[in-house]
Coordinates of C-alpha atoms in Angstrom, one line a residue:
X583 CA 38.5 -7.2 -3.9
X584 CA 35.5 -6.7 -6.2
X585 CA 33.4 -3.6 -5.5
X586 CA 29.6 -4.5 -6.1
X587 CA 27.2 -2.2 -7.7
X588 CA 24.2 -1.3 -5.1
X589 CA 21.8 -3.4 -7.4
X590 CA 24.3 -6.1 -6.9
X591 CA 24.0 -5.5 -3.4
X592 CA 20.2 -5.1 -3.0
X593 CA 20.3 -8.5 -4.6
X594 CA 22.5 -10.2 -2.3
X595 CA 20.2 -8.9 0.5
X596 CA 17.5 -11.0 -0.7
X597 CA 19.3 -13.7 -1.8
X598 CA 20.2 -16.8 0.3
X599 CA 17.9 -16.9 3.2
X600 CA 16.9 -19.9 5.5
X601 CA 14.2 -18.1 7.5
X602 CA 13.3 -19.0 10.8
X603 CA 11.0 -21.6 12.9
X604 CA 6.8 -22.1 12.5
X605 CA 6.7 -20.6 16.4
X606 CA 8.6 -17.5 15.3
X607 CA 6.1 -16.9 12.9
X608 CA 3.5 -17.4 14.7
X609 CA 4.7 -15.9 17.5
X610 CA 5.5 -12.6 15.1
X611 CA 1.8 -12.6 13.1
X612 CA -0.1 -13.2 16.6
X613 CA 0.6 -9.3 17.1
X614 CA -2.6 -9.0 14.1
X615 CA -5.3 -11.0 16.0
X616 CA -4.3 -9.5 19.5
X617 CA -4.5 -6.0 17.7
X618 CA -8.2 -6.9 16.6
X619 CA -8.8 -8.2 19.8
X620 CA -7.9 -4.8 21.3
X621 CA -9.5 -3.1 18.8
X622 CA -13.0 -5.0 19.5
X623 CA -12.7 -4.5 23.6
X624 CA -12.2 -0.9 23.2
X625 CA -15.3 -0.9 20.2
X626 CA -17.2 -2.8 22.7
X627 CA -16.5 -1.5 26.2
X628 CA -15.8 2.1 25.1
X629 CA -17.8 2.6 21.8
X630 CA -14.6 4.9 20.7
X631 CA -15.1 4.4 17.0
X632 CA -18.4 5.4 16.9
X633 CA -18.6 8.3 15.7
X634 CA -15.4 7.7 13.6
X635 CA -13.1 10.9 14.7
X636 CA -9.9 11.6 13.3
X637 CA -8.6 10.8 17.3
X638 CA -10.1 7.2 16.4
X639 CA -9.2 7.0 13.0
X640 CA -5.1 7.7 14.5
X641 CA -5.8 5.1 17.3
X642 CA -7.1 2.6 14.6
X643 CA -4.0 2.9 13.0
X644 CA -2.0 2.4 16.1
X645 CA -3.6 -0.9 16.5
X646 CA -4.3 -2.6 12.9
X647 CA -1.0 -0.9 11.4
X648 CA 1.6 0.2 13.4
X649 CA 1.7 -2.6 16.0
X650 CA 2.5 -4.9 12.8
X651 CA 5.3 -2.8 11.3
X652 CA 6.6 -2.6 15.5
X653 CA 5.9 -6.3 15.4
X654 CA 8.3 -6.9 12.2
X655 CA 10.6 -4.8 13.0
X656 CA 11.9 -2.9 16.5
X657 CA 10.0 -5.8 18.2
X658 CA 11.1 -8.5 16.1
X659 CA 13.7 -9.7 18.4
X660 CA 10.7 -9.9 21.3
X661 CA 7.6 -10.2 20.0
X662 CA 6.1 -11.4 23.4
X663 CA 6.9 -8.4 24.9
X664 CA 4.7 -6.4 22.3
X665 CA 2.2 -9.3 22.3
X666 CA 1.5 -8.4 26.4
X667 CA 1.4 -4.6 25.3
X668 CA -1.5 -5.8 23.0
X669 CA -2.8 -8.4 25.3
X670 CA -2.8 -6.8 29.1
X671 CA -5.0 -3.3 28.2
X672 CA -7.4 -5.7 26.6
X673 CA -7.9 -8.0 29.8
X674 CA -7.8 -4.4 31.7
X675 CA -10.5 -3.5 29.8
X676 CA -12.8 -6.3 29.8
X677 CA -12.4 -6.4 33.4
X678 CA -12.6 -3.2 34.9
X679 CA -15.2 -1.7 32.1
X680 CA -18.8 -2.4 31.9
X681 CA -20.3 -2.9 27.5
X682 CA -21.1 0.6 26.6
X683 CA -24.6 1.4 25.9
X684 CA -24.9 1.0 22.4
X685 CA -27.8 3.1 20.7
X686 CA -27.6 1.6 17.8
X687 CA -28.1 -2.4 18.9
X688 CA -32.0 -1.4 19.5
X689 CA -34.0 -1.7 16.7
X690 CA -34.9 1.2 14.5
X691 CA -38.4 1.9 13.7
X692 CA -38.6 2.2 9.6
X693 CA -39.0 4.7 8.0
X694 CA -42.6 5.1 6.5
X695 CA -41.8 5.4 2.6
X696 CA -39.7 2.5 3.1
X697 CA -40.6 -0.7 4.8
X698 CA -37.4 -2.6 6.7
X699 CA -36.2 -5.6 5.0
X700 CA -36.3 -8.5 7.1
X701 CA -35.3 -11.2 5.2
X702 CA -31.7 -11.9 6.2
X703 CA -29.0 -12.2 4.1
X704 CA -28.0 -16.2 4.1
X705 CA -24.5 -14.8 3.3
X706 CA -23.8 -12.0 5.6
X707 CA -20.8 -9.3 5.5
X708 CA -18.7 -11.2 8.9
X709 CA -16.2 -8.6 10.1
X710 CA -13.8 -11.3 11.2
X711 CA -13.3 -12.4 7.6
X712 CA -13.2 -8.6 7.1
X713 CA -10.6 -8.1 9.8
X714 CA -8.7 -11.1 8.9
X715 CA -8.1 -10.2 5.4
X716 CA -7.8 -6.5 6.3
X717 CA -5.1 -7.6 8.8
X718 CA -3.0 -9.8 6.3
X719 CA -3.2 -7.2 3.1
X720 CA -1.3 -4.6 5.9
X721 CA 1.2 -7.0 6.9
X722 CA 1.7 -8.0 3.1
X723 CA 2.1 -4.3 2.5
X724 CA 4.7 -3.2 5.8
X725 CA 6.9 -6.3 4.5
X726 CA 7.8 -5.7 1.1
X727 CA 9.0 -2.8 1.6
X728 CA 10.0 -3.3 5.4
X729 CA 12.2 -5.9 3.7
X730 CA 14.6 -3.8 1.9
X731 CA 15.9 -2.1 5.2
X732 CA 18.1 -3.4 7.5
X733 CA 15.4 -3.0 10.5
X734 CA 13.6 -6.0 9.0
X735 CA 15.2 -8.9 10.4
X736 CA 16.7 -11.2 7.7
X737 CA 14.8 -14.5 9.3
X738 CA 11.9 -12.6 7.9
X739 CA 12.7 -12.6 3.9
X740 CA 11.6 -15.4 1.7
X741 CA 14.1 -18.2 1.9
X742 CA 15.9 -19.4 -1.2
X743 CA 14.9 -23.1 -1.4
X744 CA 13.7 -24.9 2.0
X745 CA 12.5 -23.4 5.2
X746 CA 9.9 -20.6 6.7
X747 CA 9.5 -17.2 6.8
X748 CA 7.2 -14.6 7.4
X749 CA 7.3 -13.6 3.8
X750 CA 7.4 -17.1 2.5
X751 CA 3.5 -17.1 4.7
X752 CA 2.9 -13.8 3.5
X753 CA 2.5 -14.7 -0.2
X754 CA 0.7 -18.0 0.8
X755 CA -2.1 -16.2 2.9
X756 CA -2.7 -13.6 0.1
X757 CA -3.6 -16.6 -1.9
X758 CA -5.4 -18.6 0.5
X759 CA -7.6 -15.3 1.8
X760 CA -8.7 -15.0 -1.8
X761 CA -9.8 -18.1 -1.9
X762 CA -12.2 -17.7 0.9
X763 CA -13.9 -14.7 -0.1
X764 CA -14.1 -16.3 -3.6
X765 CA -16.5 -19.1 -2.3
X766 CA -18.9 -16.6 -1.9
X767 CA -19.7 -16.8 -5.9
X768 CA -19.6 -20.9 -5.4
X769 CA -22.1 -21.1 -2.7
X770 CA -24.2 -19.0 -4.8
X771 CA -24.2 -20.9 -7.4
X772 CA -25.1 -24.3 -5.4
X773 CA -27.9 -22.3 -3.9
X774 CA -29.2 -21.5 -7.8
X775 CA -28.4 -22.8 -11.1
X776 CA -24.5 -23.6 -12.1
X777 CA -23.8 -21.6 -15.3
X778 CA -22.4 -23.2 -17.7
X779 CA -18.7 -23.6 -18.3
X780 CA -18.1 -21.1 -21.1
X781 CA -19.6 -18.2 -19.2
X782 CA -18.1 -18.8 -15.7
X783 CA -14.1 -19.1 -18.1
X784 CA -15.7 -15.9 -19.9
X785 CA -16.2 -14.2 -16.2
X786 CA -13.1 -15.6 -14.8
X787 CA -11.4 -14.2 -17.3
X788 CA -12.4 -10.5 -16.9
X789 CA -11.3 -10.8 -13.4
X790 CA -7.7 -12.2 -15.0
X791 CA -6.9 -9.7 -17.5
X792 CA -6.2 -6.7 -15.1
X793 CA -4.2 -8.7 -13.3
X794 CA -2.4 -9.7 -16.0
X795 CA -2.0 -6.6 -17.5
X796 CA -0.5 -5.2 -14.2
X797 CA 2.0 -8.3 -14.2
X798 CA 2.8 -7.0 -17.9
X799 CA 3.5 -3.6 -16.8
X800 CA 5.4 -4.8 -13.5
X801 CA 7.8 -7.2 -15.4
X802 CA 8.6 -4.4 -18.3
X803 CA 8.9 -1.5 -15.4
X804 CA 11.5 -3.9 -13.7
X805 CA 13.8 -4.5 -16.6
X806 CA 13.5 -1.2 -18.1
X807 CA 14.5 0.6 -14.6
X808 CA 17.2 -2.2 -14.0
X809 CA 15.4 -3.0 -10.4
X810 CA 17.1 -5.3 -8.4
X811 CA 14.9 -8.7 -8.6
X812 CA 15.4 -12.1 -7.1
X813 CA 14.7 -14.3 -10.4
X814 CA 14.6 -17.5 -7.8
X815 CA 11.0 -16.1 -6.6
X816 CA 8.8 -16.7 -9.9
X817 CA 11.3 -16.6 -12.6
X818 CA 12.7 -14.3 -15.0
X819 CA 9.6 -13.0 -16.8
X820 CA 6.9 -14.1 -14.1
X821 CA 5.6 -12.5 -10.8
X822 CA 3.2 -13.0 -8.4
X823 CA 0.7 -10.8 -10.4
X824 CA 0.2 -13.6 -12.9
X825 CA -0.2 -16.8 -10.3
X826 CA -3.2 -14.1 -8.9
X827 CA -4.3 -13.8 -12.9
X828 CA -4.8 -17.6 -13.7
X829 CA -6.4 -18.7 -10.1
X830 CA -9.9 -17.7 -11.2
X831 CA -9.9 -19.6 -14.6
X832 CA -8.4 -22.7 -13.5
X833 CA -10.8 -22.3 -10.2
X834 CA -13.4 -22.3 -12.4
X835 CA -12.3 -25.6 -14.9
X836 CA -12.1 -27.1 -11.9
X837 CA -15.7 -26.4 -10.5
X838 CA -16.9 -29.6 -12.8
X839 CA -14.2 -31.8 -11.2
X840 CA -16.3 -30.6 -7.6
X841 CA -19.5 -32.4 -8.7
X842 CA -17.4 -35.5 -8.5
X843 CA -15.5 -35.1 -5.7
X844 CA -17.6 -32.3 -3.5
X845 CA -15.3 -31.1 -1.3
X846 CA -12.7 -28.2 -1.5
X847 CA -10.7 -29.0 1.4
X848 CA -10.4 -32.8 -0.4
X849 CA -9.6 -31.8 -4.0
X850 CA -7.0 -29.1 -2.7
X851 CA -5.2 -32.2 -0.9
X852 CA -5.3 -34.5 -3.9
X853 CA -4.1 -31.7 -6.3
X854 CA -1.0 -30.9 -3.8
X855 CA -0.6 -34.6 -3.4
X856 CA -0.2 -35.3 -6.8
X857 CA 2.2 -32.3 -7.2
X858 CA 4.1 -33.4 -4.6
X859 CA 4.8 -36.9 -5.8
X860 CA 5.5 -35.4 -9.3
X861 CA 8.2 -33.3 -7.4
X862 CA 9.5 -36.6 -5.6
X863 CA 9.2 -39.4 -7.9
X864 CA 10.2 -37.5 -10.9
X865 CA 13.2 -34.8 -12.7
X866 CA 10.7 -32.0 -11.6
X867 CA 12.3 -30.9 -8.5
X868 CA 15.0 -31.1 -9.4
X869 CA 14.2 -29.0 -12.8
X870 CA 12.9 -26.3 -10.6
X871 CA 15.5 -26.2 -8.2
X872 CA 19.1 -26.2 -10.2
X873 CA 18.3 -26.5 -14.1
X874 CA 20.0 -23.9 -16.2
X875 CA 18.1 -21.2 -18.0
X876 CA 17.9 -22.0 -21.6
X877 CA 14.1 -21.2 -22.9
X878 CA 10.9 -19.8 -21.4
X879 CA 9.7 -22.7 -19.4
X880 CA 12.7 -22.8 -18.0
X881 CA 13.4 -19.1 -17.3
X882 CA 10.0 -19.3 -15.4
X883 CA 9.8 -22.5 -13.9
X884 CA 9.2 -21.8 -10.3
X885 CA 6.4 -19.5 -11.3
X886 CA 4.6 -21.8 -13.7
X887 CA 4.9 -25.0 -11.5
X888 CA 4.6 -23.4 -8.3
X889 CA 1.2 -22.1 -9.6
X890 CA 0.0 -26.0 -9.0
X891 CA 0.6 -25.6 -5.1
X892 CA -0.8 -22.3 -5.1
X893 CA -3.9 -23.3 -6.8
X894 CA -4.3 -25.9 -3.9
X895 CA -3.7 -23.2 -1.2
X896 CA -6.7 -21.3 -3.1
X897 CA -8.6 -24.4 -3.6
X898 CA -8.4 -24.7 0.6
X899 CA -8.9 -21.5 1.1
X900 CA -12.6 -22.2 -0.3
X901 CA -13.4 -24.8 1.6
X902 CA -12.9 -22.7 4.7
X903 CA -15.0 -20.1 3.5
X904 CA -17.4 -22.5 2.5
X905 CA -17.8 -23.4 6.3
X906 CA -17.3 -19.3 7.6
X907 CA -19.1 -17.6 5.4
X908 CA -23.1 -18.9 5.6
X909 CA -25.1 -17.7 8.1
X910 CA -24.7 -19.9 11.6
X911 CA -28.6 -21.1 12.4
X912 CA -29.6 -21.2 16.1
X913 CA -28.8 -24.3 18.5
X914 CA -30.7 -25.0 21.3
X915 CA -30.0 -23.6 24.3
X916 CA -29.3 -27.2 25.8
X917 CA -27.2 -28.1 22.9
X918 CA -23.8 -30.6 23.7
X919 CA -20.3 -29.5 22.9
X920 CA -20.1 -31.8 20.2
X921 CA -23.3 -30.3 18.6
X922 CA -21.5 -26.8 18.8
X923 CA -18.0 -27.8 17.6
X924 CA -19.9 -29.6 14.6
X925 CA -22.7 -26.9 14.1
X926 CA -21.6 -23.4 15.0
X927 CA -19.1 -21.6 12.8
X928 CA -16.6 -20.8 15.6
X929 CA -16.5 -25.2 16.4
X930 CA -16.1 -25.9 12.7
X931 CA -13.4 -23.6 12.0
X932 CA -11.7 -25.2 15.1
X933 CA -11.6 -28.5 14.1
X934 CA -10.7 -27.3 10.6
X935 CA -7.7 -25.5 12.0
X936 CA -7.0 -28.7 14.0
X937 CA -7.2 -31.0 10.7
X938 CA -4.8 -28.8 8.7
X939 CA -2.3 -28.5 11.8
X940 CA -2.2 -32.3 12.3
X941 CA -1.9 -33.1 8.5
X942 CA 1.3 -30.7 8.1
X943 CA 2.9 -31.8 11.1
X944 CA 2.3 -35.4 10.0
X945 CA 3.9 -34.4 6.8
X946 CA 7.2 -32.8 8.5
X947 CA 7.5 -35.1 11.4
X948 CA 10.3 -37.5 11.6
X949 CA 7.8 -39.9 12.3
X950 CA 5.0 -38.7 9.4
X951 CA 6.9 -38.2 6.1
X952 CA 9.3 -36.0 7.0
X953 CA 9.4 -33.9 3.9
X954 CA 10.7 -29.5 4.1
X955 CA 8.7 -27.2 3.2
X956 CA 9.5 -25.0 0.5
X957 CA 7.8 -21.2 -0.5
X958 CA 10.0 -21.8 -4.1
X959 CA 8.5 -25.1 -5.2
X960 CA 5.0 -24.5 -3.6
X961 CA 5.3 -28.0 -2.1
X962 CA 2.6 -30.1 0.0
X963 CA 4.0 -29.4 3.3
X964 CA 4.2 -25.5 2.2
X965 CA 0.3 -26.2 1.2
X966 CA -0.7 -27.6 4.6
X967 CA 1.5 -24.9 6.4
X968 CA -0.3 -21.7 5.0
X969 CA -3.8 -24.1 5.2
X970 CA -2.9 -24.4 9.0
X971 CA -1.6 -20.9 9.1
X972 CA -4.4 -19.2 8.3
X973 CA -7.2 -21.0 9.7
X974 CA -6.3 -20.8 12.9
X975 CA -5.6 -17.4 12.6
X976 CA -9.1 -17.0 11.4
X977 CA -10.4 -19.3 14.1
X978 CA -8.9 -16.9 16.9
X979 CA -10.6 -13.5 15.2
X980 CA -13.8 -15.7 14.7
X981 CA -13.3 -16.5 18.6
X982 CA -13.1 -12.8 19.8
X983 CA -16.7 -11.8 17.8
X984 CA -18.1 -14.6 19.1
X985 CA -17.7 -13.6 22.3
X986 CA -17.3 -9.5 22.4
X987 CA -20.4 -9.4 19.9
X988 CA -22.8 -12.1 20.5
X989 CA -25.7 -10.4 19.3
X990 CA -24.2 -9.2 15.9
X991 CA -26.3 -11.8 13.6
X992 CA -29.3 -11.3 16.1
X993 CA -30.5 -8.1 14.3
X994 CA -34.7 -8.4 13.1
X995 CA -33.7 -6.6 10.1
X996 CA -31.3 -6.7 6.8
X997 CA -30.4 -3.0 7.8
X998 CA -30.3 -3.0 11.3
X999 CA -27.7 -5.9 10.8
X1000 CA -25.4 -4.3 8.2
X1001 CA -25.4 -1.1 10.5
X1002 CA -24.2 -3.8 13.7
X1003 CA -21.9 -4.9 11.4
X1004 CA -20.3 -1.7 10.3
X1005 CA -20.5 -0.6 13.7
X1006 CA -18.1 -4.4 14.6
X1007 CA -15.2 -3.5 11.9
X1008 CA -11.6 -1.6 11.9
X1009 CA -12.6 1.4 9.6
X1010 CA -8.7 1.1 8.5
X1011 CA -9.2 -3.0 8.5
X1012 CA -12.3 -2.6 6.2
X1013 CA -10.5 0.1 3.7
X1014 CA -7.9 -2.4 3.1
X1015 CA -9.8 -5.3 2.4
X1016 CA -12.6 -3.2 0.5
X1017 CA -9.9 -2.1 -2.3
X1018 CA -7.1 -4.9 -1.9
X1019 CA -5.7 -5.6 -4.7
X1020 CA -6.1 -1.8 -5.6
X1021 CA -4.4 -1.1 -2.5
X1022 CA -1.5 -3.6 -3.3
X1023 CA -1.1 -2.5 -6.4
X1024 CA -0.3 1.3 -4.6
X1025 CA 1.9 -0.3 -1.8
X1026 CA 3.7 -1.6 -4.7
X1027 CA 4.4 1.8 -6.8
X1028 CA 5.7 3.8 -3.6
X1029 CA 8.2 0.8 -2.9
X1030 CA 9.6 0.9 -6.0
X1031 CA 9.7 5.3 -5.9
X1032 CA 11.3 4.6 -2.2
X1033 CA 13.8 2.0 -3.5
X1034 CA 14.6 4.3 -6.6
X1035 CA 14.9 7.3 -5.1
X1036 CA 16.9 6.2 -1.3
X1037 CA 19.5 4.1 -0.2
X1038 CA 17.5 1.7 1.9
X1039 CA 19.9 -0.6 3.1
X1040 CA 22.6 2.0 4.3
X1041 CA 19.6 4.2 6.2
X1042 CA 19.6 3.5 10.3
X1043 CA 16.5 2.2 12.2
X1044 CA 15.1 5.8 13.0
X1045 CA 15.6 6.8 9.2
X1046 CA 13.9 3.4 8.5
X1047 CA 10.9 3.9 10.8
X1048 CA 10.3 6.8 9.7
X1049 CA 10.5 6.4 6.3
X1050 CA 8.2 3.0 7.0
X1051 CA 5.8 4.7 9.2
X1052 CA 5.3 7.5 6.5
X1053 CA 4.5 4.9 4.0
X1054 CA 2.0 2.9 5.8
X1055 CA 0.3 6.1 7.4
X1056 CA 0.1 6.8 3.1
X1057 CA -1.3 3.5 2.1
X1058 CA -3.3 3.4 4.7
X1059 CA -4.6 7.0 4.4
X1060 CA -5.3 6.3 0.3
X1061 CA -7.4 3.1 1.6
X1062 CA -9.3 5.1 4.1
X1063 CA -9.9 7.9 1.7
X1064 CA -11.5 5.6 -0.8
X1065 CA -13.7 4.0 1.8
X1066 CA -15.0 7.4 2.7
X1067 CA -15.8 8.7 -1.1
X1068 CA -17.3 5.2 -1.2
X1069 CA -15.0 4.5 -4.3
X1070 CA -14.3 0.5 -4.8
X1071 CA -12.4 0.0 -7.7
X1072 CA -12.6 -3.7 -8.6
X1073 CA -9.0 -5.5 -9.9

């Protein structure tokens, strides 16, 4: 009998997975939207986070953190059950409590050295993009380091070639959120002049060469420390911080291909189209899949050709934040359904999340094209799946502003709105997706100290949970203290 080495067995944790159904995950991941929904009937029937105590700073980490590390973990194996705990107080609330008097949602004379502005901002700060993305950068932390215990459910980790996983969405949706915030730049530049393709590869590229840099440091930390690694994921010398380095400069190459065809969501489909009929028609897949490792390309051949589905993913990702970001204008108050579903932000994202669901069950049905998805290839059916994914998800927090603040984007002047706003948003939720890639960057230094410096997979669930509890009560305390000192440190 051959004794392993614990690397070898860290290894073999990782290695071999076939995840588990869509409705597990979504099942799992619904714990984030009812925790914002929670989070947004207490805000608006109670007015507990305002002031911001450190009582409501511990019970805003109860609900945006800890219900998703219980929700990946202890509760994996019934994640309804902890989807009612979620769900029931916030119907209690809503119908036994009256809205709180809010002091703040009157309009505030200004002050006389300075005049209010009241022109509004045609791109306003929307804390359900900032509570979606908050939500999915604590998830993306909790897993990977949830991962290496035995407490995290093994239908969680990535899988090795075809299937889904929590993880396998995890990586998607850090992609595909990026890509909504970045359309904030693009619609800027419709609204003025386009610069010219030089400067915008020039910009793109500052924003690539930290990332870069930290994918540098995290490839030569691995090898020298002898890490355990899974060399399926990306390859042998890439990782997942250089597919985040080159999605800005090729975003921005293919920003002239958008005055031809001038839609996000229709170029993302055509690119993962292509890539999948490359992967079909061709020796790729099968290169990527089983090919022996003889030179660089083909040492790092799921990262470099994976980084075509991924640039999709981010491609859609824009497109939905072309549609969710811009200010909604007012309909009339006898407006039809059809005018709301095609002219308020909230209808649009719906039948957005209804496109992408139809078009990746078409591509997975027995009856549609029947293809697998895989997280390793980056394939179209993995495209559609994290498209789906996530705007739904984003539909569903959309949904619960809508309707617990109505009058959010009603505010007469550029202050008074940004105060609503603040006054709307997860202080934790905000911290996270204020510094995010700063704060991924420090979720993924104390994973590797924790994996150096303990024996993960030998440690019980309380020695886990507590371990995991004191980690994300860290990260999320570093996030929180940088939102305080008003520190933003830009990656």
């Amino acid at each position: 009998m051959v004794v392993k080495t614990y690397k070898e067995l860290k290894e073999a944790w990782v290695t071999g997975h076939t995840g588990s159904s869509v409705a597990d995950v979504n099942s799992v991941s619904l714990a984030m939207p009812l925790s914002i929904l929670l989070w947004s009937v207490i805000q608006q029937r109670l007015r507990l986070f305002v002031p911001y105590t450190p009582v409501a700073c511990f019970i805003d980490f109860l609900l945006n953190c800890a219900a998703t590390l219980c929700a990946t973990t202890v509760y994996s194996s019934s994640p309804w059950a902890l989807n009612l705990l979620l769900l029931l107080p916030a119907i209690g609330l809503l119908v036994l409590e009256q809205p709180a008097t809010a002091k703040r949602d009157a309009p505030r004379p200004p002050k006389k050295d300075k005049p209010a502005e009241t022109k509004l901002d045609a791109l306003p700060v929307k804390p359900f993009i900032t509570h979606y993305r908050g939500a999915m950068m604590a998830m993306t932390c909790i897993a990977i380091l949830a991962v290496d215990f035995p407490v995290f459910p093994r239908r969680f980790a990535k899988v090795e070639n075809w299937g889904t996983s929590l993880m396998d969405m995890g990586v998607g949706s850090f992609v595909f959120t990026a890509g909504v915030v970045s359309a904030r730049s693009a619609l800027k530049e419709v609204s003025g002049r386009r610069p010219p393709l030089s400067r915008r590869l020039v910009t793109s590229f500052k924003h690539a060469i930290p990332l870069l840099v930290l994918g540098t440091i995290r490839f030569i930390s691995v090898k020298g420390l002898d890490y355990a690694e899974h060399v399926s994921e990306y390859g042998v010398h890439w990782n997942f911080f250089f597919t985040l380095g080159f999605l800005p400069p090729f975003a921005a190459l293919l920003q002239n291909v958008f005055d031809l065809i001038p839609s996000y969501a229709a170029l993302s489909c055509i690119l993962a189209g292509l890539y999948e009929l490359a992967l079909d028609n061709t020796s790729l897949g099968a290169f990527i899949l089983v090919a022996p490792r003889t030179d660089l390309l083909s040492k790092n051949r799921e990262g470099i050709f994976s980084f075509v589905g991924y640039l999709a993913i981010f491609l859609a990702g824009q497109s939905l934040g072309s549609t969710a970001l811009p200010r909604q204008q007012p309909l009339p108050k006898d407006a039809t359904l059809s005018a709301k579903l095609r002219q308020t932000t909230l209808g649009r994202l719906a039948l957005i999340s209804a496109m992408w669901t139809a078009l990746f069950y078409l591509s997975t049905s027995y009856y549609g094209l029947g293809l697998s998805v895989s997280r390793r290839l980056a394939n179209f059916p993995y495209f559609l799946w994290v498209s789906s994914f996530n705007s739904y998800q984003i539909t569903i927090v959309c949904a619960i502003e809508t309707v617990l603040f109505p009058n959010l984007y009603k505010a007469t002047s550029k202050q008074e709105e940004v105060q609503r706003t603040r006054d709307a948003t997860s202080t934790v939720l905000y911290a996270f997706n204020r510094n995010g890639l700063a704060v991924f960057l420090i979720a993924n230094l104390l994973t590797g100290l924790v994996n150096v410096t303990m024996p993960t997979l030998h440690m019980g669930v309380l020695e886990s949970m507590a371990v995991l509890v004191a980690y994300i009560a860290t990260v999320a305390g570093l996030a929180v203290g940088l939102d305080h000192f008003n520190v933003s440190i830009k990656l």
